[in-house]
Coordinates of C-alpha atoms in Angstrom, one line a residue:
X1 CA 29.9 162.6 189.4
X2 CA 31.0 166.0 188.3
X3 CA 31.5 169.3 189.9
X4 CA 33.1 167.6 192.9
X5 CA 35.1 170.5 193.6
X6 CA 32.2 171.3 196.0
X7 CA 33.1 168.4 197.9
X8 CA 29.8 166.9 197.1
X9 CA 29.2 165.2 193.5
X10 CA 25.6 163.5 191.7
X11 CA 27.9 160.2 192.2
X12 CA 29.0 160.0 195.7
X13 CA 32.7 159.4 195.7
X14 CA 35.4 161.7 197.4
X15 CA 35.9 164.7 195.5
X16 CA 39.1 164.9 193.0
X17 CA 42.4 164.5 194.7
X18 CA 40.4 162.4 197.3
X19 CA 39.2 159.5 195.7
X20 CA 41.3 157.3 193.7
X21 CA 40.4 155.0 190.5
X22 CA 43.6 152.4 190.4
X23 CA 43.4 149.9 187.5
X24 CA 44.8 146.2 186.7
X25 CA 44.4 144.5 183.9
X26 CA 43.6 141.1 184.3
X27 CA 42.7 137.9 181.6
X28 CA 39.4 136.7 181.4
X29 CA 38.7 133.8 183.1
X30 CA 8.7 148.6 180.2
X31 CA 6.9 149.2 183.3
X32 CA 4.5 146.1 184.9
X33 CA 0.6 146.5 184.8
X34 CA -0.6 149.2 186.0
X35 CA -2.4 149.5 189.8
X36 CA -5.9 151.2 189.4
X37 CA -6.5 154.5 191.1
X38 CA -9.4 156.5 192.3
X39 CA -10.9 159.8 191.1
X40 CA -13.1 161.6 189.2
X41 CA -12.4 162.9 185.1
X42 CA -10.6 166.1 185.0
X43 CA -11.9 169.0 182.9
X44 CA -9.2 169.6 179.9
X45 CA -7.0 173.0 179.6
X46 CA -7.6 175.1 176.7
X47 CA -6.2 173.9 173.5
X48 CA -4.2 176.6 172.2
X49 CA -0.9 176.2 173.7
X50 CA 3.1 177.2 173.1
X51 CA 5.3 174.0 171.1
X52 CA 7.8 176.3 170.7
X53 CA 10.1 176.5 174.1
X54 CA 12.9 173.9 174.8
X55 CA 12.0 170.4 175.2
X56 CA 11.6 169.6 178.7
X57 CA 11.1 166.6 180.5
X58 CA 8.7 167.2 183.6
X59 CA 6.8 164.8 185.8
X60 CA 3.2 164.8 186.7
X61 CA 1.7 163.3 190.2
X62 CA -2.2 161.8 189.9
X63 CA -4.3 161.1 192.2
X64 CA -7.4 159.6 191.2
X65 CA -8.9 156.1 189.5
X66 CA -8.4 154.8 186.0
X67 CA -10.5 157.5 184.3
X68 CA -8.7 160.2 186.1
X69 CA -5.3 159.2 184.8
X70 CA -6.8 158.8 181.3
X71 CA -8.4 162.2 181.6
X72 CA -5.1 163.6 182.6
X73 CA -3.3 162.2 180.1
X74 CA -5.8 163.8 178.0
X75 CA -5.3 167.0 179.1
X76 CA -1.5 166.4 179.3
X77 CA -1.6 166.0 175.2
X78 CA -3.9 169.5 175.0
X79 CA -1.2 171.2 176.7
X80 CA 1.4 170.6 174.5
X81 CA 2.7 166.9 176.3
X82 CA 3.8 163.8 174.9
X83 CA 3.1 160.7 177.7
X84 CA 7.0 158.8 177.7
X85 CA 5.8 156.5 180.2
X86 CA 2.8 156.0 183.0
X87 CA 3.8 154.5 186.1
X88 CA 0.1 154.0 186.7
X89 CA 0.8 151.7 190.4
X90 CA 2.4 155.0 191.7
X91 CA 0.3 157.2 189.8
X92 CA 3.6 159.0 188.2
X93 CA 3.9 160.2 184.2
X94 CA 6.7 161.0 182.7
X95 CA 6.0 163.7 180.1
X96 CA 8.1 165.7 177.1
X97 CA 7.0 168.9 176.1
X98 CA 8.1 172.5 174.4
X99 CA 5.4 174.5 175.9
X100 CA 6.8 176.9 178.3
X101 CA 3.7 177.3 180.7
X102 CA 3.2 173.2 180.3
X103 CA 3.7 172.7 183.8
X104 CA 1.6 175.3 185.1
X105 CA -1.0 174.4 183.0
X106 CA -1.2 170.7 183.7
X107 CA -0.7 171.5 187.5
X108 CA -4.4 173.6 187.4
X109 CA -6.3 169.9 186.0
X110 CA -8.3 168.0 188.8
X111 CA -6.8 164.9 189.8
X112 CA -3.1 166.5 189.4
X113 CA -1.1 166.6 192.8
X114 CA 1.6 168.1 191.7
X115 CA 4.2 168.4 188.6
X116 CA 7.5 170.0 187.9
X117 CA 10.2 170.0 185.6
X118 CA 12.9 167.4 186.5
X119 CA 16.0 169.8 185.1
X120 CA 16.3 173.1 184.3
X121 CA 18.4 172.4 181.0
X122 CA 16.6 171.3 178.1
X123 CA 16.6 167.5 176.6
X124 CA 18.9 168.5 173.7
X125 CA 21.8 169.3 176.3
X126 CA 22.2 165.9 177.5
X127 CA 30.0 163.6 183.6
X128 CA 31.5 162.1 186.3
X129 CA 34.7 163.2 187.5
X130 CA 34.1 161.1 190.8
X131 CA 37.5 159.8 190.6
X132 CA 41.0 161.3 191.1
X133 CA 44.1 159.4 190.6
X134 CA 46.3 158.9 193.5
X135 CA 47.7 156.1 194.4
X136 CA 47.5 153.2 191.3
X137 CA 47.1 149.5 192.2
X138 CA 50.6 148.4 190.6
X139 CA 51.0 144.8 189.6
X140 CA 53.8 144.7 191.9
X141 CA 51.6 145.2 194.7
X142 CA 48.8 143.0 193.2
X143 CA 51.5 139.9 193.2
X144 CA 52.7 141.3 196.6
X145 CA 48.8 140.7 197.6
X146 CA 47.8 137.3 196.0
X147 CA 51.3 136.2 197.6
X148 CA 50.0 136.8 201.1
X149 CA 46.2 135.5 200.6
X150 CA 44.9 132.7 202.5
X151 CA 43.6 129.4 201.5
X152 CA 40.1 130.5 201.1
X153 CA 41.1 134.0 200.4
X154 CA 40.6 136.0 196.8
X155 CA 43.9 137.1 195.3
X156 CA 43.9 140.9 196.6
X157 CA 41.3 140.1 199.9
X158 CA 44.6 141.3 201.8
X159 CA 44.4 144.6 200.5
X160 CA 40.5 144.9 201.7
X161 CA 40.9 146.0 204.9
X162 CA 37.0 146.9 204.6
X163 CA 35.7 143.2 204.9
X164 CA 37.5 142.8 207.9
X165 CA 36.5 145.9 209.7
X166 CA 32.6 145.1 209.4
X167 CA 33.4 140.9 210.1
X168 CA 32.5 139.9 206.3
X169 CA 35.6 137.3 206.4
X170 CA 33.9 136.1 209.3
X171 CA 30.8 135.9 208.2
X172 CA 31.8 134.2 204.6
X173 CA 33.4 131.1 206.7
X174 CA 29.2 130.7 207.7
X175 CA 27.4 131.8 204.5
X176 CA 28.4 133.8 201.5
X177 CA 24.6 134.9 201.0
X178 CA 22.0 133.4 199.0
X179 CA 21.7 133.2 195.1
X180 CA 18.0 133.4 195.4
X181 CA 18.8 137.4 196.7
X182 CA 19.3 140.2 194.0
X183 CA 20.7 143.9 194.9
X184 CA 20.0 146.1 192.4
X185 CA 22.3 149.2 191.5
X186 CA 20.7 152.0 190.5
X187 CA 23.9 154.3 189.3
X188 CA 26.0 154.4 186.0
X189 CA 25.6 151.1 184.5
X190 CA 27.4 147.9 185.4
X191 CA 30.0 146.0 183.4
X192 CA 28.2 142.1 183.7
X193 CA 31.6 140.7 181.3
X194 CA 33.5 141.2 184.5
X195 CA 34.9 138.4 186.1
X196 CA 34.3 139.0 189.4
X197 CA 30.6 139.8 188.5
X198 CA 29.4 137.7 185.9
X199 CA 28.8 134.6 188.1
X200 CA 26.1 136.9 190.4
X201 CA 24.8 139.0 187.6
X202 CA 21.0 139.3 187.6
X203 CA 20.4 139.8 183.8
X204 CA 16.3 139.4 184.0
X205 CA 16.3 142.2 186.9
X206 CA 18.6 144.5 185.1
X207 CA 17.9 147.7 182.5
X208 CA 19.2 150.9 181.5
X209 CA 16.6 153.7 182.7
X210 CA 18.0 156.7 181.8
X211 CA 14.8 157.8 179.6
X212 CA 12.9 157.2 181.9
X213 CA 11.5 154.0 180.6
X214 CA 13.1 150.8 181.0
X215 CA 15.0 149.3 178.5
X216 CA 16.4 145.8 178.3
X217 CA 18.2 145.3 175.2
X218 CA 21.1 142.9 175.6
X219 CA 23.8 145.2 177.8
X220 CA 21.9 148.5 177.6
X221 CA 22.8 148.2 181.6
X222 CA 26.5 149.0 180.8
X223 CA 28.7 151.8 181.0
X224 CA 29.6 153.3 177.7
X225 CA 33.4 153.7 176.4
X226 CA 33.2 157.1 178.1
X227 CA 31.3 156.7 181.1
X228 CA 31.8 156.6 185.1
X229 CA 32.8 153.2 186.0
X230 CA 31.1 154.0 189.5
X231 CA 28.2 151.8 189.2
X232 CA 31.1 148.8 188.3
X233 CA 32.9 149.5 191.7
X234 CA 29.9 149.7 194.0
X235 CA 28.8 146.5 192.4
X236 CA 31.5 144.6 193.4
X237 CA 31.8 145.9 196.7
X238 CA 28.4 144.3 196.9
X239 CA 28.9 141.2 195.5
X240 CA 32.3 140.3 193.5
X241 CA 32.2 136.1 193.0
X242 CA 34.5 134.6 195.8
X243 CA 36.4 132.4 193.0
X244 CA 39.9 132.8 193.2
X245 CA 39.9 136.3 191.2
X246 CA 40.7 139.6 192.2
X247 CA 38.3 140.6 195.4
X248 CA 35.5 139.2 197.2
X249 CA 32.4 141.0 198.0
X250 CA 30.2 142.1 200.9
X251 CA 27.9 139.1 199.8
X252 CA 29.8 137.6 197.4
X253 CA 27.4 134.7 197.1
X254 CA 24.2 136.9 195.9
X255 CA 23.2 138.0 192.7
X256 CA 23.5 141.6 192.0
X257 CA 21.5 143.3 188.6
X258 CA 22.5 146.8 187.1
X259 CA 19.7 149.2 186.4
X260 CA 21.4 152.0 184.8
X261 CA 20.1 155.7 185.9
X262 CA 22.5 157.9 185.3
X263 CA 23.0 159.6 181.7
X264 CA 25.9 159.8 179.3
X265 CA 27.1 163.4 181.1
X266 CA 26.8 162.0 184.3
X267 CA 23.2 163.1 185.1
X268 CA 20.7 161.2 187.7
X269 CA 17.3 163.0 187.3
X270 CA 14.3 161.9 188.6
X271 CA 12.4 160.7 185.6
X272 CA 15.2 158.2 185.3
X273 CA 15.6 157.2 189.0
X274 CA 11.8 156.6 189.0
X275 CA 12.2 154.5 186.2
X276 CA 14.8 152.2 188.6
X277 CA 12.7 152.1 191.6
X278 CA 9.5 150.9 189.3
X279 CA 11.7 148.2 187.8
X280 CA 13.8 146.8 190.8
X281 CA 10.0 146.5 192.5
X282 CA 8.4 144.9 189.4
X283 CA 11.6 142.3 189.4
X284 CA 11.9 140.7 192.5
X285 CA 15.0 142.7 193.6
X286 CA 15.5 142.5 197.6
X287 CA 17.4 145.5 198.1
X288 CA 18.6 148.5 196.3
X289 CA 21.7 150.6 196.2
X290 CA 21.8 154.3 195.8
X291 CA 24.7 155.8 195.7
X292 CA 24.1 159.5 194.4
X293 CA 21.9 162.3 194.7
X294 CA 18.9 163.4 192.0
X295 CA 19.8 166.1 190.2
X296 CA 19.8 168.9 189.4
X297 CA 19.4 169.8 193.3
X298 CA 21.5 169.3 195.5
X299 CA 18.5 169.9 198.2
X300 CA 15.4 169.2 196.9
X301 CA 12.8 172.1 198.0
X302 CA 9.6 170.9 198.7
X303 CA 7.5 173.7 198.9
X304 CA 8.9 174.7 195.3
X305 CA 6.1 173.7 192.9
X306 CA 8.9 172.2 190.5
X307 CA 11.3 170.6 193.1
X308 CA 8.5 169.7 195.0
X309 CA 7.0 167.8 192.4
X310 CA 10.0 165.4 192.0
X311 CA 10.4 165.0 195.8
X312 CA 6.6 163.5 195.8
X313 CA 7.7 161.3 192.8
X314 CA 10.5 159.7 194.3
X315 CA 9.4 159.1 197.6
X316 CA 6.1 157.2 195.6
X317 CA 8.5 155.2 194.0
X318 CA 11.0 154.2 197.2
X319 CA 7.8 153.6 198.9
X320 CA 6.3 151.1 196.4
X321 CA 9.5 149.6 196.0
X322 CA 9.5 148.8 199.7
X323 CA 6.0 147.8 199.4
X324 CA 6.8 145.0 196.9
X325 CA 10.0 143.7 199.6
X326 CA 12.8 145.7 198.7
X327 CA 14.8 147.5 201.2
X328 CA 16.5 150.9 199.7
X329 CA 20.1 151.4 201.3
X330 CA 21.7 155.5 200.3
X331 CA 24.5 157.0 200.5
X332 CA 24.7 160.2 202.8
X333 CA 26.7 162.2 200.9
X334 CA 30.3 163.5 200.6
X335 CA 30.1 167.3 201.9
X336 CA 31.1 167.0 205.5
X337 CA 27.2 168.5 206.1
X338 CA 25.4 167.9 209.2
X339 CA 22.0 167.1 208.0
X340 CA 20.1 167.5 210.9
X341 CA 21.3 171.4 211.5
X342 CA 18.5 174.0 210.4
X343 CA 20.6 176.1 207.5
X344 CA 22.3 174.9 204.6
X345 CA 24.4 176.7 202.3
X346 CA 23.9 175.3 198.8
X347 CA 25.8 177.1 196.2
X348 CA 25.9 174.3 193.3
X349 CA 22.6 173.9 192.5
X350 CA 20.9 174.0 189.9
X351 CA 24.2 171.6 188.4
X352 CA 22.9 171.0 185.0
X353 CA 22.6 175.4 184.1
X354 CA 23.8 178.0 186.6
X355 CA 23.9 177.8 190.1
X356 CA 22.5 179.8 192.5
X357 CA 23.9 180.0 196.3
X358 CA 20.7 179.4 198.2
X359 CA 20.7 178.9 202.3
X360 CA 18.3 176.0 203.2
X361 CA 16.2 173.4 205.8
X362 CA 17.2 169.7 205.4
X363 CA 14.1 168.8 206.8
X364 CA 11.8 171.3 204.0
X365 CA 14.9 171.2 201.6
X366 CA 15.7 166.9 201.7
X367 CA 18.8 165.2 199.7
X368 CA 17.5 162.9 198.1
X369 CA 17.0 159.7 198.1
X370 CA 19.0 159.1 200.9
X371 CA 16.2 161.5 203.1
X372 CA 13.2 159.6 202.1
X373 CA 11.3 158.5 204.1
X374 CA 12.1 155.0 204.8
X375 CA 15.3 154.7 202.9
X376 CA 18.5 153.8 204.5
X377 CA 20.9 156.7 205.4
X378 CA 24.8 155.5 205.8
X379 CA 27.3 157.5 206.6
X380 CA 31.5 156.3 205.8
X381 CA 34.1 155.4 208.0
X382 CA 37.7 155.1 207.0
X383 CA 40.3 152.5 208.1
X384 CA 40.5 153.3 211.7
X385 CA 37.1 153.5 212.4
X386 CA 36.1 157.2 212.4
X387 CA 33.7 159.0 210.2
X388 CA 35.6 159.9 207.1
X389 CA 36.8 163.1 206.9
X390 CA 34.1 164.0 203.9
X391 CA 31.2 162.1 205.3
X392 CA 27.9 164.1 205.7
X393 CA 26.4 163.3 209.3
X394 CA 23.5 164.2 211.5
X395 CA 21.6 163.1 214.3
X396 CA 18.8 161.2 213.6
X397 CA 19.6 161.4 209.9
X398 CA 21.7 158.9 209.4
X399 CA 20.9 155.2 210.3
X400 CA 24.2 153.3 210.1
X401 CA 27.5 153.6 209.5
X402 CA 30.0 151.5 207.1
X403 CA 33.5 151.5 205.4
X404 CA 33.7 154.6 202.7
X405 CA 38.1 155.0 202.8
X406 CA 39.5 158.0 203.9
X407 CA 42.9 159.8 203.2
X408 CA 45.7 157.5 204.4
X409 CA 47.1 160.7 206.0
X410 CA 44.0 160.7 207.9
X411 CA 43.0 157.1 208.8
X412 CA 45.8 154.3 207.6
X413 CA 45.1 151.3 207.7
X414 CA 47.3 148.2 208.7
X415 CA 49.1 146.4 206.5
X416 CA 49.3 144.8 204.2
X417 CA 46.2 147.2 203.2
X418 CA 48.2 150.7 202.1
X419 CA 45.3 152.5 200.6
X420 CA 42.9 153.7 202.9
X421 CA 40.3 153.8 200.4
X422 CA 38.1 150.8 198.7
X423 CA 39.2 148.8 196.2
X424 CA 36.7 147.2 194.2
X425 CA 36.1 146.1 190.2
X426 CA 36.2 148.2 187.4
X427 CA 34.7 147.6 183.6
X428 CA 37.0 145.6 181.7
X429 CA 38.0 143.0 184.1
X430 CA 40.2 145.4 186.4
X431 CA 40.1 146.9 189.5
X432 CA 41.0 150.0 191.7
X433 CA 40.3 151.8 194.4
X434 CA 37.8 155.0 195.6
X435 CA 36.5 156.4 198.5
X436 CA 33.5 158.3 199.5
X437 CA 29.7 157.5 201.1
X438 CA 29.3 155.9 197.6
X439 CA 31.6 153.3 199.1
X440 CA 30.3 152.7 202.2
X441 CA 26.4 152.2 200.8
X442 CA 27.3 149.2 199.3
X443 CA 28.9 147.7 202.7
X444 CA 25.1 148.3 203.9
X445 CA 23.3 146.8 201.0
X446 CA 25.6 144.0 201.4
X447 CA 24.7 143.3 204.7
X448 CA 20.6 143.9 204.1
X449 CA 21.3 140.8 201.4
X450 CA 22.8 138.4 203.8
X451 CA 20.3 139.1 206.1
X452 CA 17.5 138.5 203.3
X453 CA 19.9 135.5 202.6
X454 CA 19.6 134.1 206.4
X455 CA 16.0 135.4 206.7
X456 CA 14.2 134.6 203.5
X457 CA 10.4 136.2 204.8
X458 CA 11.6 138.7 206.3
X459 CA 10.0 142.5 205.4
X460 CA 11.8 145.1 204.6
X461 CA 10.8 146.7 208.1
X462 CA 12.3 143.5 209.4
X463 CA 15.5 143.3 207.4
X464 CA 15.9 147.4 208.5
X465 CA 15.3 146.8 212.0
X466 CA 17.9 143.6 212.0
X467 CA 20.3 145.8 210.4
X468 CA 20.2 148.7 213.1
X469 CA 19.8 146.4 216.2
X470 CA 23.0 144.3 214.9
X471 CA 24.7 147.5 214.3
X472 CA 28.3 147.4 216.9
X473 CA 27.7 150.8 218.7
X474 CA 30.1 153.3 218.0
X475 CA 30.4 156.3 221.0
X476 CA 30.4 159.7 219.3
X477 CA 33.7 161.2 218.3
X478 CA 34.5 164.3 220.0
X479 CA 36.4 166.4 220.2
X480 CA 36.3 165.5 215.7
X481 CA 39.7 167.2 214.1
X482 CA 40.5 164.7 211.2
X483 CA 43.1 166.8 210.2
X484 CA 45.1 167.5 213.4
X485 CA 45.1 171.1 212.7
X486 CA 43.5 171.8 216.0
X487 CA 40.7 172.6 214.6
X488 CA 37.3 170.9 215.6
X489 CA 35.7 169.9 211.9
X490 CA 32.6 168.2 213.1
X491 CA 30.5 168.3 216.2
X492 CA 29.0 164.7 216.8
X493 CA 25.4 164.3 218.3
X494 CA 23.5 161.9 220.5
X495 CA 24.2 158.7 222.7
X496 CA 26.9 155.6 222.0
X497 CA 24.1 153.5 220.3
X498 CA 22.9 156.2 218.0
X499 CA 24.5 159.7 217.2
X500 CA 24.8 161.5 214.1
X501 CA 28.1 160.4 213.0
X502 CA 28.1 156.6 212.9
X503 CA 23.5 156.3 213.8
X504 CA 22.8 152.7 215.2
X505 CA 26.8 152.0 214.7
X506 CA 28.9 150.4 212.4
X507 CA 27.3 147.3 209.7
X508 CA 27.7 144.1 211.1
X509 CA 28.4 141.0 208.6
X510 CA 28.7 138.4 211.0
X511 CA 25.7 139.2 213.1
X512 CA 23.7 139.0 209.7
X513 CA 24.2 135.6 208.8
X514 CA 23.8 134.1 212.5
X515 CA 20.7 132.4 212.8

């Protein structure tokens, strides 16, 4: 995502100069029914109202039956509001309007919880620089790859020292995961033409979100000419065919669906990340992928009537997704942050207007979604095995840990691997590598699917508590200087089978598919 400069970007991938995007050429081989709520009507604001203020988008939390939501919605066109889309089984609308005072209007009608603007730029100023070149995958090194692959092996499998390091070769000699399993991908938009991807891609589970409604034209889910390829590389990571191109993936024998959240500048705000949530649940999907945080907050404050508002919002939608059997897997975040500490210094948010250096709680002031409740928390390793040098932390914040890449100054890895970051598919049949907690997420959801593979009735809860308790433990790593400067960068919290840099320990393929 942009403005990585911070160290911490909407798409979570190192920052530039950090993360790399190598590529190779290669030759082709609307919401469900709605869930009644309870309530009572609401009373309807006065009719004279503003239309003359920027469009906004904003969304409004009910509480209440049927005739509640239609009295709100009601009162939500008498204040100036036009209804995009109700989300009537989590009692979410999204809503456009040019009255200024819309929000604190609609906020004062009985059977509102709460509502807030979801950006503080309008809709008319509708960019991911989440990659930085460093180290291209040449076709020398390609051949050099394929040359040294297995029988049984994809072409450049050599160069993924990731699979390895969490036992997916292992595991793939016992199952490659299920095809009746879908991850979804809530991020930029996936490239299904891909041949590493079009054998596992989930067409009837994927959409592109980013007004916050769904749509499903015929690949709307894509990136566009100009976009991030992010959502591309985290989906291969997930599950890229094993069929003798290019790279294998965590579960390469799943399906995997794109539901595209993110919008043409790089933006993931909440109306649109709703949007994914609602759909994955209403489509079957088993697990989803998260691998960015909601703008445009960095820390989302709850106790801000706005922010607020779009915290309440998203955790409804994570919760109902899990409700209908999917397990949400997030990425931690790239800002070397420990989570779990009391003060924050945020100087980057609002990203989509002027920042404002702010000093906040975690725990009053989340990052979200990866500190919903519920959702999945992963921090990244790199090649040998310690948190990446970026990697945000905390005890009793993060649940798991899992392969992101780090600088191979830092953490090399052994040969014939010589990037120490993750290398992955990219749109138009190619493929390259990048690093950050955006990486490592993926590993995770990879894992939740072959365990959802193994254990079709599982819960979520189950599937969660299968992935922590299968977890290898990894001992905190202390004294934590990265950079050998002699300089402690990172003070790591808790016991060997759960501490704030790696939680329950690093993901554990093999375990996943044992029976």
């Amino acid at each position: 995502m942009a403005h990585l400069g911070t160290g911490r970007g909407r798409i979570l991938a190192l920052p530039a100069g950090l993360a790399l995007t190598a590529s190779l050429g290669l030759l082709p081989v609307g919401a469900a029914s709605a869930a009644p709520l309870e309530g009572a009507p609401a009373p309807a604001p006065a009719a004279a109202v503003a239309t003359n203020g920027p469009k906004m988008s904003y969304v409004v939390n009910v509480t209440g039956g049927h005739s509640t939501v239609k009295a709100v919605k009601r009162a939500i066109s008498e204040a100036g509001g036009t209804v995009v889309i109700a989300y009537d089984q989590i009692g979410v609308i999204v809503v456009h309007s040019q009255n200024p005072d819309f929000a604190r209007t609609i906020r004062e009608v009985r059977g509102v919880k709460s509502a807030g603007a979801t950006r503080t730029a309008p809709l008319a100023a509708q960019t991911t620089t989440d990659i930085g070149a460093e180290q291209p995958l040449s076709a020398k090194e390609a051949r050099a790859a394929a040359e040294q692959a297995t029988d049984g092996q994809d072409p450049f499998e050599p160069l993924q020292w990731d699979l390895p390091a969490i036992k997916a070769d292992k595991a793939h000699e016992k199952s490659l995961g299920s095809e009746k399993v879908t991850v979804a991908v809530l991020d930029t938009g996936v490239d299904d033409t891909h041949p590493d991807l079009a054998p596992n891609f989930d067409r009837a589970a994927s959409a592109n979100c980013v007004t916050g409604a769904p749509d499903t034209t015929e690949g709307s889910w894509r990136p566009g000419p100009t976009e991030s390829d992010h959502g591309t590389h985290v989906a291969g990571t997930i599950a890229a065919a094993k069929n003798g191109v290019g790279v294998t993936g965590v579960a390469p024998g799943v399906k995997v669906s794109g539901i595209k959240v993110s919008d043409p500048d790089g933006f993931f705000y909440t109306e649109s990340v709703v949007c994914g949530f609602v759909w994955a649940a209403e489509h079957g999907v088993e697990v989803t992928n998260n691998s960015y945080y909601v703008d445009p907050w960095l820390y989302t404050c709850k106790n801000d009537l706005d922010q607020g508002a779009l915290v309440e919002a998203l955790q409804r939608a994570t919760r109902y997704a899990e409700r209908k059997g999917a397990v949400n897997v997030a990425a931690a975040g790239n800002s070397r942050t420990d989570l779990a500490s009391d003060e924050v210094v945020d100087k980057t948010s609002p990203n989509d207007t002027t920042p404002v250096e702010r000093v906040v709680d975690p725990s009053e002031c989340p990052d979200v979604p990866t500190m919903l409740d519920g959702v999945v928390t992963v921090s990244a390793t790199g090649a040998k095995g310690l948190k990446a040098s970026y990697s945000n932390y905390g005890d009793g914040v993060v649940d798991i840990a899992a392969p992101g890449g780090d600088r191979t100054a830092y953490q090399p890895p052994e040969a014939p691997a010589t990037s120490g970051l993750i290398l992955s598919t990219l749109p138009g049949g190619k493929y390259g590598y990048k690093g950050g907690t955006s990486m490592a997420s993926p590993h995770v959801a990879g894992v939740a699917a072959l365990i959802k593979s193994t254990r079709p009735h599982a819960s979520p809860a189950e599937v969660k508590a299968l992935l922590y308790m299968q977890a290898d433990d990894m001992a905190c790593t202390n004294p934590y200087d990265i950079d050998g400067d002699g300089t402690v960068d990172a003070v790591c919290e808790g016991g060997k089978r759960d501490n704030g840099f790696y939680g329950t320990g690093m993901t554990d393929a093999l375990d996943a598919v044992r029976r």
